[in-house]
PDB file of C-alpha atoms in Angstrom:
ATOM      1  CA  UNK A 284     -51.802  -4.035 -21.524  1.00 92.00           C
ATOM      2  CA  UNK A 285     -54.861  -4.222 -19.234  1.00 95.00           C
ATOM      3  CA  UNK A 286     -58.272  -3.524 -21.844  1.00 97.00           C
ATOM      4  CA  UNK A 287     -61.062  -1.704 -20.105  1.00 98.00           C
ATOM      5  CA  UNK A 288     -64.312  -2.167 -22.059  1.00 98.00           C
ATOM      6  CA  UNK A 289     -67.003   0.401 -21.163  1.00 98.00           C
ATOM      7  CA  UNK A 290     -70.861   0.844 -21.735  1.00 98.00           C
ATOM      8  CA  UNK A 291     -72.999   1.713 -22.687  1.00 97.00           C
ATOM      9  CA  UNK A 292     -71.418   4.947 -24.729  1.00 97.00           C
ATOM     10  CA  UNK A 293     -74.057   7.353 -24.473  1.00 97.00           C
ATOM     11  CA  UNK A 294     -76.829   7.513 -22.467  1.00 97.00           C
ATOM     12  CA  UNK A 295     -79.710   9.796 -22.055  1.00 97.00           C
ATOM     13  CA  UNK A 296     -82.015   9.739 -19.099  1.00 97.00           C
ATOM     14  CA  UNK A 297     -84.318  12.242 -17.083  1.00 97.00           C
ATOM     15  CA  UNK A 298     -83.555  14.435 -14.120  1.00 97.00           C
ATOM     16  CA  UNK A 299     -83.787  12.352 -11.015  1.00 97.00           C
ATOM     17  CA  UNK A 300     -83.549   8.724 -12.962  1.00 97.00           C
ATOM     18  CA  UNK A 301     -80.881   6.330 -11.716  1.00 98.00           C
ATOM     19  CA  UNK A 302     -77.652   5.730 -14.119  1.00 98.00           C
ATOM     20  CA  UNK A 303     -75.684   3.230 -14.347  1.00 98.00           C
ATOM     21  CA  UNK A 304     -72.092   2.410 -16.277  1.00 98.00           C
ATOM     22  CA  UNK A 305     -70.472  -0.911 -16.168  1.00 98.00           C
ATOM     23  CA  UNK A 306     -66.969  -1.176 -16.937  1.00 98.00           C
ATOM     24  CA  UNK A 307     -65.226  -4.513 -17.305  1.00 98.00           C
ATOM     25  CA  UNK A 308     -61.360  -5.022 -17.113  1.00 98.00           C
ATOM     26  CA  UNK A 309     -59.542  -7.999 -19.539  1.00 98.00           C
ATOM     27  CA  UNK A 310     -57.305  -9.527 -15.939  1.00 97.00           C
ATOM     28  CA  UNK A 311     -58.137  -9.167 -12.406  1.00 98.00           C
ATOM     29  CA  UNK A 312     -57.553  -5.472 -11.380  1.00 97.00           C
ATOM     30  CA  UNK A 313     -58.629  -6.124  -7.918  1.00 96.00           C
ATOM     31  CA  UNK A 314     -59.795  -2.720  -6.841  1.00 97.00           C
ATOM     32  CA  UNK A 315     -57.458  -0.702  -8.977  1.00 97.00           C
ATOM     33  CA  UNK A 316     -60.224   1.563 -10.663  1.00 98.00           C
ATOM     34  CA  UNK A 317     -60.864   5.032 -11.152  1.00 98.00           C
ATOM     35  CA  UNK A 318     -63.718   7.018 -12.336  1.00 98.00           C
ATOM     36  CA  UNK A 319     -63.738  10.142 -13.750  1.00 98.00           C
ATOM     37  CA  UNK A 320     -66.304  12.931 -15.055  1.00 98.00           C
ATOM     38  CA  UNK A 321     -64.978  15.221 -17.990  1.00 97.00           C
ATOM     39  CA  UNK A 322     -67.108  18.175 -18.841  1.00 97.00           C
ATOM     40  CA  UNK A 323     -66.863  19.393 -22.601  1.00 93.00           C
ATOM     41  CA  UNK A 324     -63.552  21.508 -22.638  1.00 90.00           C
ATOM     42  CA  UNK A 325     -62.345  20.519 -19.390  1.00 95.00           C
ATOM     43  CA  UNK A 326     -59.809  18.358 -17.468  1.00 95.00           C
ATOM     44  CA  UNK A 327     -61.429  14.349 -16.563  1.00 96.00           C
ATOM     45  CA  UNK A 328     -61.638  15.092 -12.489  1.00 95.00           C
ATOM     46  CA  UNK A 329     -61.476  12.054 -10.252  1.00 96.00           C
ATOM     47  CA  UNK A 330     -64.997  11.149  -8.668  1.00 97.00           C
ATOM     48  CA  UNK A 331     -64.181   7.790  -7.557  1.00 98.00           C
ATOM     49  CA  UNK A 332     -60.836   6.067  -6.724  1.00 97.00           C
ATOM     50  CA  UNK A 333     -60.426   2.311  -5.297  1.00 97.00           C
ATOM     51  CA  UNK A 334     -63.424   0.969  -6.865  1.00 98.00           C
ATOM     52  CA  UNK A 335     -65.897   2.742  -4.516  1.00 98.00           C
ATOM     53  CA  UNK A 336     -63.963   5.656  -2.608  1.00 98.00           C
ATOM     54  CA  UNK A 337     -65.677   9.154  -3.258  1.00 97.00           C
ATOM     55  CA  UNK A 338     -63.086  11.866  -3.707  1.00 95.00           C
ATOM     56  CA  UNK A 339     -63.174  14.783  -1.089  1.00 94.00           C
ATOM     57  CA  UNK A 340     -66.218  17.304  -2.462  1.00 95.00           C
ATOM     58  CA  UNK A 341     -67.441  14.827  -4.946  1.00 97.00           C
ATOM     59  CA  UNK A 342     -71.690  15.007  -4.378  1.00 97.00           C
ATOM     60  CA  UNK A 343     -72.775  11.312  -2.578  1.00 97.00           C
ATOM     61  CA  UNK A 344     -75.238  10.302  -5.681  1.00 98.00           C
ATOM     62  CA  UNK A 345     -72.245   9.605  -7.129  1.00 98.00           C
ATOM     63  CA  UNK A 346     -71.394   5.737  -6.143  1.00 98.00           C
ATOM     64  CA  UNK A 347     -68.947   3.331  -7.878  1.00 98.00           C
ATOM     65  CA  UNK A 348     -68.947  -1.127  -6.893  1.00 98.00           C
ATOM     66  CA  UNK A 349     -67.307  -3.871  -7.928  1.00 98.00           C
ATOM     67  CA  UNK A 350     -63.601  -5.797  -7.668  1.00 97.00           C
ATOM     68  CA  UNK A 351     -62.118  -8.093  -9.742  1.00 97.00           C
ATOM     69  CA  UNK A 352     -62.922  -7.598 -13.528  1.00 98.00           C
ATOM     70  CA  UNK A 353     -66.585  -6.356 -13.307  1.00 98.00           C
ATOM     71  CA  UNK A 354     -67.602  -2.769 -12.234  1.00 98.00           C
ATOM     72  CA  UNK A 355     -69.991  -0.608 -11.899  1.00 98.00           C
ATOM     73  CA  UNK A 356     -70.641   3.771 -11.634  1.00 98.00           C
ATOM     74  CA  UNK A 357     -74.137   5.097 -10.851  1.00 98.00           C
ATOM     75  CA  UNK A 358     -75.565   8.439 -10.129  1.00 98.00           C
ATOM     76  CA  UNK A 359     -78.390   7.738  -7.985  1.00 98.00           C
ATOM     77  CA  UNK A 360     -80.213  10.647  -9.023  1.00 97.00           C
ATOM     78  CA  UNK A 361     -79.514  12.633 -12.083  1.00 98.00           C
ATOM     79  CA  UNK A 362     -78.985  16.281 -12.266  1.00 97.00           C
ATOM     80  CA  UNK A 363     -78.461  18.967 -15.005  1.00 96.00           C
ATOM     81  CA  UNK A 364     -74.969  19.418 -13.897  1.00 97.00           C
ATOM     82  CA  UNK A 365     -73.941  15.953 -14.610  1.00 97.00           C
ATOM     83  CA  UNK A 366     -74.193  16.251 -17.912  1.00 97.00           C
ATOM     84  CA  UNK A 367     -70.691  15.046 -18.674  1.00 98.00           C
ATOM     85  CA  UNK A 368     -68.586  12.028 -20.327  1.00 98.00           C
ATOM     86  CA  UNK A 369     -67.689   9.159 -17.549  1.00 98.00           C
ATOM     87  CA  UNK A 370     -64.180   7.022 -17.697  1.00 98.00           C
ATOM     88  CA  UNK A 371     -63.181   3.840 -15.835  1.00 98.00           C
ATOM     89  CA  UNK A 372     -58.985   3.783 -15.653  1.00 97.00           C
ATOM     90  CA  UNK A 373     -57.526   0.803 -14.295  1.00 97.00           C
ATOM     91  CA  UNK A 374     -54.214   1.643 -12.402  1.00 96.00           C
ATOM     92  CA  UNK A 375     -53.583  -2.394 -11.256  1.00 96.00           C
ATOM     93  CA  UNK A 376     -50.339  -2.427 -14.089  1.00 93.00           C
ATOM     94  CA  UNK A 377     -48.836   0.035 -16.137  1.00 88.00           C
ATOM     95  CA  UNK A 378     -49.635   1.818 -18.730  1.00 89.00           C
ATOM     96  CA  UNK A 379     -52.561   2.789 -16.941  1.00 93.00           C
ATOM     97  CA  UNK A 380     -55.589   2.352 -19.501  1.00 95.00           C
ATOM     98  CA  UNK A 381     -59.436   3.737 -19.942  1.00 97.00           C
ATOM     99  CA  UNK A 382     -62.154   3.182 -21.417  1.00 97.00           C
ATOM    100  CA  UNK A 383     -64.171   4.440 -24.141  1.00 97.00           C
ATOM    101  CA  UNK A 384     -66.186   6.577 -22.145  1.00 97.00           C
ATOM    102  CA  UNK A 385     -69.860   7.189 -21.200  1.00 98.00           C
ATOM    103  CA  UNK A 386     -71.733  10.076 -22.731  1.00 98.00           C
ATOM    104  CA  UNK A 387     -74.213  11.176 -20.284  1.00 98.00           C
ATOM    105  CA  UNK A 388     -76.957  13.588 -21.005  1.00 96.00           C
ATOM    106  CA  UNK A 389     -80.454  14.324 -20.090  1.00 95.00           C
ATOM    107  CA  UNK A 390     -83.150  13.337 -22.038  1.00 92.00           C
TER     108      UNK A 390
ATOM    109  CA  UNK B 146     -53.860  23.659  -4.044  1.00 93.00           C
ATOM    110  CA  UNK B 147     -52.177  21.264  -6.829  1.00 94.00           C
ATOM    111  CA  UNK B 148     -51.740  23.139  -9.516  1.00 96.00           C
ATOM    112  CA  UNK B 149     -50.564  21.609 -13.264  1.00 97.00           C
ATOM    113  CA  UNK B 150     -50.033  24.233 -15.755  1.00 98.00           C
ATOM    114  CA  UNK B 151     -49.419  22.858 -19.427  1.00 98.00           C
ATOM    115  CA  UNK B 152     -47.986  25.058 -22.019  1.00 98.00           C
ATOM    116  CA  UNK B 153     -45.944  24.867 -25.149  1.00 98.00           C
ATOM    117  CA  UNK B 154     -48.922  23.856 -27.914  1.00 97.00           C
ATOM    118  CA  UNK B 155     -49.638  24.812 -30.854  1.00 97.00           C
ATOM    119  CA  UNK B 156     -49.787  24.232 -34.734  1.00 98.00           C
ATOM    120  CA  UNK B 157     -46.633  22.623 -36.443  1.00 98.00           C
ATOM    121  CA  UNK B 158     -46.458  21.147 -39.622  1.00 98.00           C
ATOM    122  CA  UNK B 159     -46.171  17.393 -40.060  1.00 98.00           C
ATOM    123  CA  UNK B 160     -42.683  16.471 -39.413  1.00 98.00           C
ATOM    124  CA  UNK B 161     -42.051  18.901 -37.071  1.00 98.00           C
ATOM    125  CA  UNK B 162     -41.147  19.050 -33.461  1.00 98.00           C
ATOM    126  CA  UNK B 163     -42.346  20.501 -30.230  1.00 98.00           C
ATOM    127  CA  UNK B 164     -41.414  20.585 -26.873  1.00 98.00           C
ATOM    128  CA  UNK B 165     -45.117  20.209 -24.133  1.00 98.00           C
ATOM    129  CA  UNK B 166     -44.002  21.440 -20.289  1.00 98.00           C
ATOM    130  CA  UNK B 167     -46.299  21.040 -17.204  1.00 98.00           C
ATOM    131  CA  UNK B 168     -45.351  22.939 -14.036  1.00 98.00           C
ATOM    132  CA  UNK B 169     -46.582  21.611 -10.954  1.00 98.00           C
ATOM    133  CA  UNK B 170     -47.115  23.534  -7.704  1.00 97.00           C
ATOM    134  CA  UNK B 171     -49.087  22.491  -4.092  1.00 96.00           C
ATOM    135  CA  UNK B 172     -47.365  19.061  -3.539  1.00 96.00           C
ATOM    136  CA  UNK B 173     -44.266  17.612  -3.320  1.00 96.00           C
ATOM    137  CA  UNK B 174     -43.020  17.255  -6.719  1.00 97.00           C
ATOM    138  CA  UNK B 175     -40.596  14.605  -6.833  1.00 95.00           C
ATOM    139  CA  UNK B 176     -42.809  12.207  -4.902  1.00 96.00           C
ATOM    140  CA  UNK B 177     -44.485  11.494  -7.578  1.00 96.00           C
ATOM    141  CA  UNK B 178     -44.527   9.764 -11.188  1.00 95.00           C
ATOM    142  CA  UNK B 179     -46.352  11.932 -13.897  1.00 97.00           C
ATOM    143  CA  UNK B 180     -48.290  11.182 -17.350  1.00 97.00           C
ATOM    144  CA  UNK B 181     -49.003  12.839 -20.176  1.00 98.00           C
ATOM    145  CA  UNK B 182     -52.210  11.439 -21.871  1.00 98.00           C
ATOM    146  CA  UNK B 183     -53.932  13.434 -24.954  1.00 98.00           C
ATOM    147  CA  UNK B 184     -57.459  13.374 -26.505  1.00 97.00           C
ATOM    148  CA  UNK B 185     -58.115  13.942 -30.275  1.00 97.00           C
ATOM    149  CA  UNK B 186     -60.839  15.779 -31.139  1.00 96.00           C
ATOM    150  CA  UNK B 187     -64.584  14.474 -30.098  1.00 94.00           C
ATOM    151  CA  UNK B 188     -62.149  11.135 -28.649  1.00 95.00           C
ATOM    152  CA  UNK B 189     -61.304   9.347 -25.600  1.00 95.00           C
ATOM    153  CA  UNK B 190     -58.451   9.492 -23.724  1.00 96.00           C
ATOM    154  CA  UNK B 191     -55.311   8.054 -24.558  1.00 95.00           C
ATOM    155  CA  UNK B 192     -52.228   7.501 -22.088  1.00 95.00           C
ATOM    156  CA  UNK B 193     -48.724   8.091 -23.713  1.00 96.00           C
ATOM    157  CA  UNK B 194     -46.396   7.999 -21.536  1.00 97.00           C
ATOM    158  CA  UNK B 195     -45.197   7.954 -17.903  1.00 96.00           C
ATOM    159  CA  UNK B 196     -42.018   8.775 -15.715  1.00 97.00           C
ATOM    160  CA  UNK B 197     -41.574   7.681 -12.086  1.00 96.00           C
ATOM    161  CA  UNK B 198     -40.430  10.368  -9.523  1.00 96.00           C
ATOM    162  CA  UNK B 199     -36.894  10.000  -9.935  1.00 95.00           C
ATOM    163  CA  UNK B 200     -36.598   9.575 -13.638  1.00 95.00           C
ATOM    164  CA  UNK B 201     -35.528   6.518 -13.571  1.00 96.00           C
ATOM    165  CA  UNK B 202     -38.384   4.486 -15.143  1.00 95.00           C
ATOM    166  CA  UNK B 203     -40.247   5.692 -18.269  1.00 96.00           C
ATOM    167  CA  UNK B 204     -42.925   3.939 -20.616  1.00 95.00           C
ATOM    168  CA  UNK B 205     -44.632   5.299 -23.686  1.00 96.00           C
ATOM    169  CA  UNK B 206     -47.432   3.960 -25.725  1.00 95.00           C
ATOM    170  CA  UNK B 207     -46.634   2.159 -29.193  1.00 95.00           C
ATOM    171  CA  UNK B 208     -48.278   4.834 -31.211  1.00 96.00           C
ATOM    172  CA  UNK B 209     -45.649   7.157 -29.671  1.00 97.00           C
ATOM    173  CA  UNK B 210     -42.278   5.246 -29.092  1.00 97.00           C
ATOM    174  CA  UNK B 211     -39.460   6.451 -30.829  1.00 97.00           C
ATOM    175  CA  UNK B 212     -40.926   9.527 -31.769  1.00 98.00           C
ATOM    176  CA  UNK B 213     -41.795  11.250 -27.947  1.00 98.00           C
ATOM    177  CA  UNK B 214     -39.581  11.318 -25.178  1.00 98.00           C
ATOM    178  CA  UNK B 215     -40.336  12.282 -21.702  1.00 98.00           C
ATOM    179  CA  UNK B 216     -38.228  13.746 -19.539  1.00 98.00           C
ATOM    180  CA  UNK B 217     -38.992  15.796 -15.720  1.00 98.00           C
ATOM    181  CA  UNK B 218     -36.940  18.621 -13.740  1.00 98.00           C
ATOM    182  CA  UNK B 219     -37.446  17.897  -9.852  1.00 97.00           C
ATOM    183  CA  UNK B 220     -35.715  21.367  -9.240  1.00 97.00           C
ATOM    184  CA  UNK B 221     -37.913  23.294 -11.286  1.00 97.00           C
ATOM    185  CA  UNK B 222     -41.341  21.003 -10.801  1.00 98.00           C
ATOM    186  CA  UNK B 223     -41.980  20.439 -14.502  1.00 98.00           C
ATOM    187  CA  UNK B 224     -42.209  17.728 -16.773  1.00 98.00           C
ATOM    188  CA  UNK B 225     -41.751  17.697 -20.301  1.00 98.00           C
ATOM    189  CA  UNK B 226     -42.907  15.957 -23.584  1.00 98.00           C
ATOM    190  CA  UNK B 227     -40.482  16.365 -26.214  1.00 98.00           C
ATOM    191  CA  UNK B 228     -42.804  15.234 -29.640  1.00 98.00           C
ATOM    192  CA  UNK B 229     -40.895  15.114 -32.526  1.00 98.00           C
ATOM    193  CA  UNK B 230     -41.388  13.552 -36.292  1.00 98.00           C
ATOM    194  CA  UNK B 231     -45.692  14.673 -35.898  1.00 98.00           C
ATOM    195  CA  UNK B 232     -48.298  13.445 -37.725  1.00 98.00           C
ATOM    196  CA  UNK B 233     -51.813  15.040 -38.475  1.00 98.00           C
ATOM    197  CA  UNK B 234     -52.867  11.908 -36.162  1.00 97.00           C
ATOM    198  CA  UNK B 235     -51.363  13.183 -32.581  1.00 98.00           C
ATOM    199  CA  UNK B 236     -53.370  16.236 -32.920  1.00 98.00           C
ATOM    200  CA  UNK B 237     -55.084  16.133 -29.717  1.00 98.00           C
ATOM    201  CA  UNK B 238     -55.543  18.160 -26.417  1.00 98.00           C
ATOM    202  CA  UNK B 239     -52.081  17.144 -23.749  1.00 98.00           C
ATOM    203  CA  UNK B 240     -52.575  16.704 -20.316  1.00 98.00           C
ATOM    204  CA  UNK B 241     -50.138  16.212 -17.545  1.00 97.00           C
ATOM    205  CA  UNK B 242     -51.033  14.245 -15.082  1.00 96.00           C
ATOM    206  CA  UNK B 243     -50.031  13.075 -11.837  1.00 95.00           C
ATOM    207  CA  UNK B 244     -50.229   9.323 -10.351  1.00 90.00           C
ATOM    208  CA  UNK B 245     -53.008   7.816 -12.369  1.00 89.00           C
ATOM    209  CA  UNK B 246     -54.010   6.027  -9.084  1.00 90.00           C
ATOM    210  CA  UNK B 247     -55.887   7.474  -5.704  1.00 88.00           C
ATOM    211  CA  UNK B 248     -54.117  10.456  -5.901  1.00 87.00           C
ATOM    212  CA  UNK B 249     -54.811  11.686  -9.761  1.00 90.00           C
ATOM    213  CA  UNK B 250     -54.950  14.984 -10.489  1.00 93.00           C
ATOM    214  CA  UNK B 251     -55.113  16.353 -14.200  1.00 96.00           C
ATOM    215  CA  UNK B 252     -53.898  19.965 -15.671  1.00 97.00           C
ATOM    216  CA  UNK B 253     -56.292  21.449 -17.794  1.00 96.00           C
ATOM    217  CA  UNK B 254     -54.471  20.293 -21.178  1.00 97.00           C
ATOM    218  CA  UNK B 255     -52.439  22.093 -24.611  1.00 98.00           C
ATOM    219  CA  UNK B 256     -53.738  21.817 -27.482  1.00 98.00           C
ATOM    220  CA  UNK B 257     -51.111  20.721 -30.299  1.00 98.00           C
ATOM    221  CA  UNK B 258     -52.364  20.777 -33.830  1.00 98.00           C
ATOM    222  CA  UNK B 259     -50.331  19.006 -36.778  1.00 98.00           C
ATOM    223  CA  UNK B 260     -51.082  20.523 -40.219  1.00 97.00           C
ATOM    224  CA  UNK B 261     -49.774  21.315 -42.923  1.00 94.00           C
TER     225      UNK B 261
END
């Protein structure tokens, strides 16, 4: 199985900062990567599919990079509302995998 | 609108058996494979198994082989997780999910509890 290794897993940082989350895949995943926001008691909902495609609704300070192994999420601007845990998945092989998660929340 | 409605949770001692269904509604059902992935409590989420749209192909995660089966209904739109032989350890939150790829879409999850 494909390991995604995530970090940091929390952060805290001010309204209007710049976040970032790096996620980093064990084999070549091309551009195979989702990420995903899950607030506390809710379904993960796709933000970012293909590396660096925003989903349909999904607020532009939301941005993902990266191809290969190495990756990267960012908020360009934090707000209240993104309060939230963050999730790379890889879908290059199955069993699709995640990983550990970013705790996000506002300092 | 995609719709994925889990149901079929709740607590069962360990040992026991339940049966998870997710009804889908708003796309074309047997187009695509489906997931189930849980979450324990204050965790991060864990895939368990997956069926492609015809049935025909099925994986499952180690900590659930032999013990889970999955199986889907393209007439009525549902898939099922049939969890049987449950440990205080799979208590988590069950989601269905659809295509873990571009197209992902999650239902908002059962909670199954295993105490005694």
């Amino acid at each position: 199985d494909i390991q995604m290794t995530q970090s940091p897993s929390s952060l805290s940082a001010s309204v209007g900062d710049r976040v970032t989350i790096t996620c980093q895949a064990s084999q070549d995943i091309i551009s195979y990567l989702n990420w995903y926001q899950q607030k506390l008691g809710k379904a993960p909902k796709l933000l970012i599919y293909g590396a660096s495609s925003l989903e349909t609704g999904v607020p532009s300070r939301f941005s993902g990079s990266g191809s290969g192994t190495d990756f990267t999420f960012t908020i360009s601007s934090l707000q209240p509302e993104d309060i939230a845990t963050y999730y790379c998945q890889q879908y290059r092989a199955l069993p699709a995998t995640f990983g550990g998660g970013t705790k996000v929340d506002i300092k | 609108e995609v719709q994925l409605v889990e149901s079929g949770g709740g607590l069962v001692q360990p040992g026991g058996s339940l049966r998870l269904s997710c009804e889908a509604s708003g796309f074309t059902f047997n187009f695509y494979g489906m997931n189930w992935v849980r979450q324990a409590p204050g965790k991060g989420l864990e895939w368990i198994s997956y069926i492609s749209s015809g049935g025909t192909t099925i994986y499952y995660a180690d900590s659930v082989k032999g013990r889970f089966t999955i199986s889907r209904d393209n007439v009525r739109n549902s898939v099922y997780l049939q969890m049987n032989s449950l440990r205080v350890e799979d208590t988590a939150m069950y989601f269905c999910a659809r295509e873990l790829d571009y197209e992902a879409y999650w239902g908002q999850g059962t909670l199954v509890t295993v105490s005694s």
